[in-house]
mmCIF file of C-alpha atoms in Angstrom:
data_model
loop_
_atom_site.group_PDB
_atom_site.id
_atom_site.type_symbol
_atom_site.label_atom_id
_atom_site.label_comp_id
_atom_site.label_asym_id
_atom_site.label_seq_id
_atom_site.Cartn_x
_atom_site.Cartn_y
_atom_site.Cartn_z
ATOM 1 C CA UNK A 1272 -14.104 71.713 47.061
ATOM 2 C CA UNK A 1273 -14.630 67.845 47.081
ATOM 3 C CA UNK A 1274 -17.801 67.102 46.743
ATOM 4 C CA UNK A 1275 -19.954 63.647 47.106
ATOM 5 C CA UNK A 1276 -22.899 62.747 45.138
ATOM 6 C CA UNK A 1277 -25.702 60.322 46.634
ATOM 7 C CA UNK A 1278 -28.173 58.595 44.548
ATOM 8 C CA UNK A 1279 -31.228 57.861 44.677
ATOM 9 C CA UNK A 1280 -32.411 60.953 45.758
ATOM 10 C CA UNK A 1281 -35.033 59.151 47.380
ATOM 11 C CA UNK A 1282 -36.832 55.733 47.458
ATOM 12 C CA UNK A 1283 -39.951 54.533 47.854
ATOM 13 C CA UNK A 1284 -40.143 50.781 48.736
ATOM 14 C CA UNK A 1285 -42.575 47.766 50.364
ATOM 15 C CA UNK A 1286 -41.504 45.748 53.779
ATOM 16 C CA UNK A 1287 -39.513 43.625 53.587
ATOM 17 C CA UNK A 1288 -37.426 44.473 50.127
ATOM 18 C CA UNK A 1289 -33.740 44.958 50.270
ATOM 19 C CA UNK A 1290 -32.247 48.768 49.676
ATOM 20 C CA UNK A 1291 -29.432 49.820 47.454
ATOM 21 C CA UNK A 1292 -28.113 52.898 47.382
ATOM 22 C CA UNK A 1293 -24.762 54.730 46.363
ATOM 23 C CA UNK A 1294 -22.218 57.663 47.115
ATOM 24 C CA UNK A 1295 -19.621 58.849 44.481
ATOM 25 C CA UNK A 1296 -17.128 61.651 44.529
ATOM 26 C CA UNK A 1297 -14.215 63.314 41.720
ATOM 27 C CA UNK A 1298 -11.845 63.116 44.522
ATOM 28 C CA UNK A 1299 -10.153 60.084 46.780
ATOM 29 C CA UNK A 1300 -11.840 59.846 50.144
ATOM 30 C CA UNK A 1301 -9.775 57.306 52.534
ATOM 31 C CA UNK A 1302 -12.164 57.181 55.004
ATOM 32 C CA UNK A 1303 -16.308 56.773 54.122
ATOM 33 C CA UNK A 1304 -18.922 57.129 56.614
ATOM 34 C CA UNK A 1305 -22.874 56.423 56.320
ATOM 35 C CA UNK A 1306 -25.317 58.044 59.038
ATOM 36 C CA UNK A 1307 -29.201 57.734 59.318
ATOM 37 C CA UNK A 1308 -31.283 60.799 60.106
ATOM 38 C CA UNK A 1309 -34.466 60.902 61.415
ATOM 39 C CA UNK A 1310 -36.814 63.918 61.685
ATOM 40 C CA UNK A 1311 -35.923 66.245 64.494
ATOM 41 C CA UNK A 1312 -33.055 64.336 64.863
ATOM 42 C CA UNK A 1313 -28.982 64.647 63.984
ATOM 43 C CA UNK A 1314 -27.300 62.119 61.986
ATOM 44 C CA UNK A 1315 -26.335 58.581 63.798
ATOM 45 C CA UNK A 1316 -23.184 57.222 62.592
ATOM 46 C CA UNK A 1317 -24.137 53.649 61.042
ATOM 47 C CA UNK A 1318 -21.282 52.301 59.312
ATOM 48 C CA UNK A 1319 -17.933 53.599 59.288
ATOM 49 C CA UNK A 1320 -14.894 52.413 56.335
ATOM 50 C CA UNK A 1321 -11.381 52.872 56.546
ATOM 51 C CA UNK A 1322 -9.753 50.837 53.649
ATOM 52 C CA UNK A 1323 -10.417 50.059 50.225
ATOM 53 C CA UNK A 1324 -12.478 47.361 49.179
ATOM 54 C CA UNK A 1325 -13.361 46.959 52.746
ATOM 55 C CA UNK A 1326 -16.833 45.204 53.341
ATOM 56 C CA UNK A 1327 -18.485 46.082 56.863
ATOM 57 C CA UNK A 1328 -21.928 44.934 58.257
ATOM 58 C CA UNK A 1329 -24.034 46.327 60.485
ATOM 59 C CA UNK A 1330 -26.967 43.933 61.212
ATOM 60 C CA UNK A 1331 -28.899 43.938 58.157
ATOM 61 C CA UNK A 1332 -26.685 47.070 56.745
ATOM 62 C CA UNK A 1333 -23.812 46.430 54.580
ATOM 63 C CA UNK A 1334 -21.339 49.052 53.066
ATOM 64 C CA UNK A 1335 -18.496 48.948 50.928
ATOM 65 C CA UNK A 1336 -15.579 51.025 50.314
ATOM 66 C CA UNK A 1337 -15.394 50.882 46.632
ATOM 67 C CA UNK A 1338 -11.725 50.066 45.572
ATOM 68 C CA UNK A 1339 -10.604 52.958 43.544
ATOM 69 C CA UNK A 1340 -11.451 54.883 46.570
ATOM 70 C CA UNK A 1341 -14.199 57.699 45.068
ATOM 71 C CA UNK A 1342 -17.014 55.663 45.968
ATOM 72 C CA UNK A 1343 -19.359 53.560 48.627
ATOM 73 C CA UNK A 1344 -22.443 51.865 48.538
ATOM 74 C CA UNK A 1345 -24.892 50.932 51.246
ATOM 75 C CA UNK A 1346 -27.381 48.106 51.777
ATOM 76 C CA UNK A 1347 -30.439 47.372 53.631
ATOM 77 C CA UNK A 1348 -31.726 43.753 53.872
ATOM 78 C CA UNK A 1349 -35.067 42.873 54.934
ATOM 79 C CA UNK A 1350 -36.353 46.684 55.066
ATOM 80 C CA UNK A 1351 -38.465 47.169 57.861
ATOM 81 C CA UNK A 1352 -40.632 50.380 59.015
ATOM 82 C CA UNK A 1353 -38.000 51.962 60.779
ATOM 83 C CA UNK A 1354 -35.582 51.884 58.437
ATOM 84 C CA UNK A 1355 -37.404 54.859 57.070
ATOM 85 C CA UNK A 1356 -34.985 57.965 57.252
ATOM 86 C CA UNK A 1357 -32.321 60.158 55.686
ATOM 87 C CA UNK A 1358 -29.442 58.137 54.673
ATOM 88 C CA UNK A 1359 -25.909 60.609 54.079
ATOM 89 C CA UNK A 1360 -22.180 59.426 53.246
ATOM 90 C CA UNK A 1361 -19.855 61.559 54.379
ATOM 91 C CA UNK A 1362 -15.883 61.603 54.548
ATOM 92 C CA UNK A 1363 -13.647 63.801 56.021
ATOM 93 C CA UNK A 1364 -12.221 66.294 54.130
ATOM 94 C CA UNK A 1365 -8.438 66.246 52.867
ATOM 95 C CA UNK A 1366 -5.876 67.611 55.514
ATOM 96 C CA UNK A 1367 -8.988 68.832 57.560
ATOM 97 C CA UNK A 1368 -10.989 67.847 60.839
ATOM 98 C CA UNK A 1369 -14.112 68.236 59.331
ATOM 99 C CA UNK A 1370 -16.869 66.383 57.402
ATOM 100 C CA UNK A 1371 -18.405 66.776 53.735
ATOM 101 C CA UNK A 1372 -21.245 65.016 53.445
ATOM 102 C CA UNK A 1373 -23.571 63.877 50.598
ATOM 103 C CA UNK A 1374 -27.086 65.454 49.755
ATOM 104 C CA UNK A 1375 -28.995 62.180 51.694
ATOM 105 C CA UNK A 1376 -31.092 59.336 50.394
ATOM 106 C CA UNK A 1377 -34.807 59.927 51.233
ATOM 107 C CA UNK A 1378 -35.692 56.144 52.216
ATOM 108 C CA UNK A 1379 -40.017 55.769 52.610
ATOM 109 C CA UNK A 1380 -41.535 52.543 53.063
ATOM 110 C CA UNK A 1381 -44.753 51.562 51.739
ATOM 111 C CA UNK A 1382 -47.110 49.933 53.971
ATOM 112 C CA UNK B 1227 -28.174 63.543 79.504
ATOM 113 C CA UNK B 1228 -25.435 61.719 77.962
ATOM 114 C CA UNK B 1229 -26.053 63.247 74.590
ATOM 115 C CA UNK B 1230 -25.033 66.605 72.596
ATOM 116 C CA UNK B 1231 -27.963 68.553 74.023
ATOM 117 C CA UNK B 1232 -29.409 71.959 71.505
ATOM 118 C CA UNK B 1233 -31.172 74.712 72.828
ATOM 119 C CA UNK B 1234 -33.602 76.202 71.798
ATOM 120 C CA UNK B 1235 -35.303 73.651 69.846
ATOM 121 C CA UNK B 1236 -36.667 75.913 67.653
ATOM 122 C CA UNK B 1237 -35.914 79.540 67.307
ATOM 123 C CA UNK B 1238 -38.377 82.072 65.147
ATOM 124 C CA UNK B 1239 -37.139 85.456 64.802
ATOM 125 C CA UNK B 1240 -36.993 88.755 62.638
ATOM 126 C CA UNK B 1241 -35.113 89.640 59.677
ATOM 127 C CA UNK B 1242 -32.197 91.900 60.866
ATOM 128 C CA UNK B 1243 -32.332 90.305 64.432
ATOM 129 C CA UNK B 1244 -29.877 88.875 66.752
ATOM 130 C CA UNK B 1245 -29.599 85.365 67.849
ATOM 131 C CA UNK B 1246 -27.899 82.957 70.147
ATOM 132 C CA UNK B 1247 -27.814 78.857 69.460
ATOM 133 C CA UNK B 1248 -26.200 76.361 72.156
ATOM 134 C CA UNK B 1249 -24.706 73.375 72.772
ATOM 135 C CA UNK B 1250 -23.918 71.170 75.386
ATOM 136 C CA UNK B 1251 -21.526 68.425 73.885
ATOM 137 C CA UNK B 1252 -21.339 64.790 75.546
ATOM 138 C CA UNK B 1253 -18.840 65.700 78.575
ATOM 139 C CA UNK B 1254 -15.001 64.789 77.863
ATOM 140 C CA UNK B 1255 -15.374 65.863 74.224
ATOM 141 C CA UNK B 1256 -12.489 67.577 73.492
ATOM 142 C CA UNK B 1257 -13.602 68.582 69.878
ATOM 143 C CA UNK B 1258 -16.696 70.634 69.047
ATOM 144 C CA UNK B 1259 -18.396 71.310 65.368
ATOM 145 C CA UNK B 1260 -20.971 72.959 64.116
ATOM 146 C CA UNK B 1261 -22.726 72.111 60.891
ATOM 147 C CA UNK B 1262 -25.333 74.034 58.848
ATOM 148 C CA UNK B 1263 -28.545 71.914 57.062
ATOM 149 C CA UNK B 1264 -30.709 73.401 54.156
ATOM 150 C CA UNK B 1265 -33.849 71.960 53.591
ATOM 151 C CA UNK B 1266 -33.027 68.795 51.468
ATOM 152 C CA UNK B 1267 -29.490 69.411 51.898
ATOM 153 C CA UNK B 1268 -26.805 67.612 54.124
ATOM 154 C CA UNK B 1269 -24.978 69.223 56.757
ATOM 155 C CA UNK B 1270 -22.414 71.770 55.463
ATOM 156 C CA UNK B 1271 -19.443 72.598 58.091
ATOM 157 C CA UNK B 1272 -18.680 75.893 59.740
ATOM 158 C CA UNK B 1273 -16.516 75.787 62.526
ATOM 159 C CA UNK B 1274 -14.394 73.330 64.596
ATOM 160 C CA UNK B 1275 -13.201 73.876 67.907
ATOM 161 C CA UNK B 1276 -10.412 72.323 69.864
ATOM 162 C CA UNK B 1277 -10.470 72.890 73.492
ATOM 163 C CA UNK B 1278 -11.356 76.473 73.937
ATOM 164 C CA UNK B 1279 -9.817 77.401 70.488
ATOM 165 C CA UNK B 1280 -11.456 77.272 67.324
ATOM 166 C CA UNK B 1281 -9.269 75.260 65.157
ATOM 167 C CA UNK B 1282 -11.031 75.833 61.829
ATOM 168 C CA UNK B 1283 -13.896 78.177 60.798
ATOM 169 C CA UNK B 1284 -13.662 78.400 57.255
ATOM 170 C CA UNK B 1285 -17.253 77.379 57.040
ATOM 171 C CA UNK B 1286 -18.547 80.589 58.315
ATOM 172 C CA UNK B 1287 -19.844 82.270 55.395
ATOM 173 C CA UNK B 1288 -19.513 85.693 56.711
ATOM 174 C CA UNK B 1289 -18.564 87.646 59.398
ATOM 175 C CA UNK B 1290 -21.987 88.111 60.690
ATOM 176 C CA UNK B 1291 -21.286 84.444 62.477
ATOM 177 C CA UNK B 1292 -19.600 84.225 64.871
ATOM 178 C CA UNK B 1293 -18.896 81.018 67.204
ATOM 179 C CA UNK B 1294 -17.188 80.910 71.014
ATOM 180 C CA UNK B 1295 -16.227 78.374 73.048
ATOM 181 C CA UNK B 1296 -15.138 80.052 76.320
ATOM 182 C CA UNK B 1297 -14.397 76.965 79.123
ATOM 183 C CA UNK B 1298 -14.050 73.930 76.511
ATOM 184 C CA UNK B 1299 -17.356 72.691 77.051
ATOM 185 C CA UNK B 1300 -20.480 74.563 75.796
ATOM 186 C CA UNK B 1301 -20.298 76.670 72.621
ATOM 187 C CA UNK B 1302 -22.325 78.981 71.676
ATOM 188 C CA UNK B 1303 -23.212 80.117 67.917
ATOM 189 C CA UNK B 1304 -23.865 83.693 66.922
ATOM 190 C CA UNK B 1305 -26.076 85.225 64.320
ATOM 191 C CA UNK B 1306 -26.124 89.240 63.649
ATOM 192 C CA UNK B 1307 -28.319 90.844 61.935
ATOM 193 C CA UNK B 1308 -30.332 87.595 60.542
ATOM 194 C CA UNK B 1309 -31.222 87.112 57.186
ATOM 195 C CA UNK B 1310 -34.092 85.269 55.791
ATOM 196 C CA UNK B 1311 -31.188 82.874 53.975
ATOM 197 C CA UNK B 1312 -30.027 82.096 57.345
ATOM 198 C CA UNK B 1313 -32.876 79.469 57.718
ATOM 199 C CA UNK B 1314 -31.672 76.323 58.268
ATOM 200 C CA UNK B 1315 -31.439 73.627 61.326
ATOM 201 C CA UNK B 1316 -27.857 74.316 63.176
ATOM 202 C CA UNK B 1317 -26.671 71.177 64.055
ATOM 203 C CA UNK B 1318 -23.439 70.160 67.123
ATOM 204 C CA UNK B 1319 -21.838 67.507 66.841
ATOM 205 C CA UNK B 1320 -18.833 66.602 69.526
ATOM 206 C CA UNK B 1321 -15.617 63.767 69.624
ATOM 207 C CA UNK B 1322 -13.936 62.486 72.652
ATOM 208 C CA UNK B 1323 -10.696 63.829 69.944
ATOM 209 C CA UNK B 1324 -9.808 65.632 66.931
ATOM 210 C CA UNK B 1325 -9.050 62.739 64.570
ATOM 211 C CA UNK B 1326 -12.723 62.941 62.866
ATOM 212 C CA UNK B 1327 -12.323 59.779 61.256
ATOM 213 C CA UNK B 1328 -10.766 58.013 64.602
ATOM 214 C CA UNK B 1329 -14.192 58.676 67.004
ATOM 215 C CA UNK B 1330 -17.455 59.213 66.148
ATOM 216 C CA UNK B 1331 -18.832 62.310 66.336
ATOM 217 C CA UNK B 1332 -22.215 62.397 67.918
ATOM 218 C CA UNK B 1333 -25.047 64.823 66.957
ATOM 219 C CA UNK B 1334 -27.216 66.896 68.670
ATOM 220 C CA UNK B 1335 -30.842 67.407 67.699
ATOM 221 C CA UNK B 1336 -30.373 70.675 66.130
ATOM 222 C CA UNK B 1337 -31.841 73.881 66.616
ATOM 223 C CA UNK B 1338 -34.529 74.876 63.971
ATOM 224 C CA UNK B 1339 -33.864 78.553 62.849
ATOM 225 C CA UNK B 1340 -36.451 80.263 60.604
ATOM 226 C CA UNK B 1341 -36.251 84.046 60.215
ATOM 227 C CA UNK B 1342 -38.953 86.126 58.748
#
């Protein structure tokens, strides 16, 4: 089945650096989502992209929708201490009404 | 509350036990998940309801799940004879429609099932 892959696995960072992190896949996704977990907490839809090449900010997130359609990337500007989290990609899957989503970005920031 | 609600929080029970996990989804929400997350994992997908019906549940992986969704509202999940590999947080997500990539789907908290 399709599958995306996330990387970093996780990040460890200081205040106030900017974040980078990416989602690939084999297959063509045409839509790419990013959502933010928190412990004890479901995902929160951040950023959602819809056509290829597409740029889309959210405050001091950014994503892209890379242009041969198997991959997206995320940015965080400015990281702050609540930026700490999960980070997944997701997209839905082909001729279906449900989500695959990536194994998650482990984002910690160092004091 | 305005949000997918989860009950129970947390659920402990025995190896070769039966259990129950609901979900209130955000009222108006026509479509009605349920995702499966493995410690370090992302939510994997097991069944998708439509109204009453459920639409897709190829995610089940076995026919000791079983999911309903009576009225159209709250769904419950069901787990027969639990297995220790069955530990995972159960997460509900609900859409105001079925186009997934359309609406946002809102998540609940998840319920936290550990079997022993």
């Amino acid at each position: 089945g399709q599958q995306l892959n996330q990387s970093p696995q996780s990040m460890f960072i200081q205040e106030g650096e900017d974040v980078s992190m990416n989602c690939t896949s084999s297959s063509i996704f045409n839509t790419w989502l990013w959502y933010k977990q928190d412990p004890g907490e479901g995902p929160v839809l951040l950023i959602a992209l819809y056509k290829a090449g597409e740029l889309t900010s959210n405050g001091r997130l950014t994503a892209q929708f890379g242009i041969t359609r198997k991959d997206s990337f995320l940015n965080i500007s400015a990281s702050i201490p609540s930026d700490v989290g999960i980070y997944f990609c997701a997209g839905p899957s082909q001729g279906a009404q449900k989500l695959v989503f990536g194994q998650g970005t482990r984002l910690t920031i160092n004091p | 509350g305005a949000g997918v609600s989860q009950t129970p929080s947390n659920k402990v029970t025995e190896k070769g036990k039966y259990v129950e996990l609901r979900c209130d989804p955000i009222s108006g929400h026509t479509a009605l998940y349920w995702y499966r997350q493995s410690l370090g994992q992302g939510p994997e997908f097991l069944i998708y309801f439509q109204g009453t019906g459920a639409a897709d549940d190829s995610g089940l992986p076995n026919d000791r799940f079983f999911a309903v969704r009576p009225e159209g509202s709250v769904s419950t999940l069901k787990i027969q004879r639990t297995e220790r590999g069955d530990s995972a947080v159960y997460l509900c997500a609900s859409s105001l429609t079925n186009r997934v990539f359309d609406t946002e789907a809102f998540f609940g908290q998840g319920t936290r099932l550990t079997v022993v």
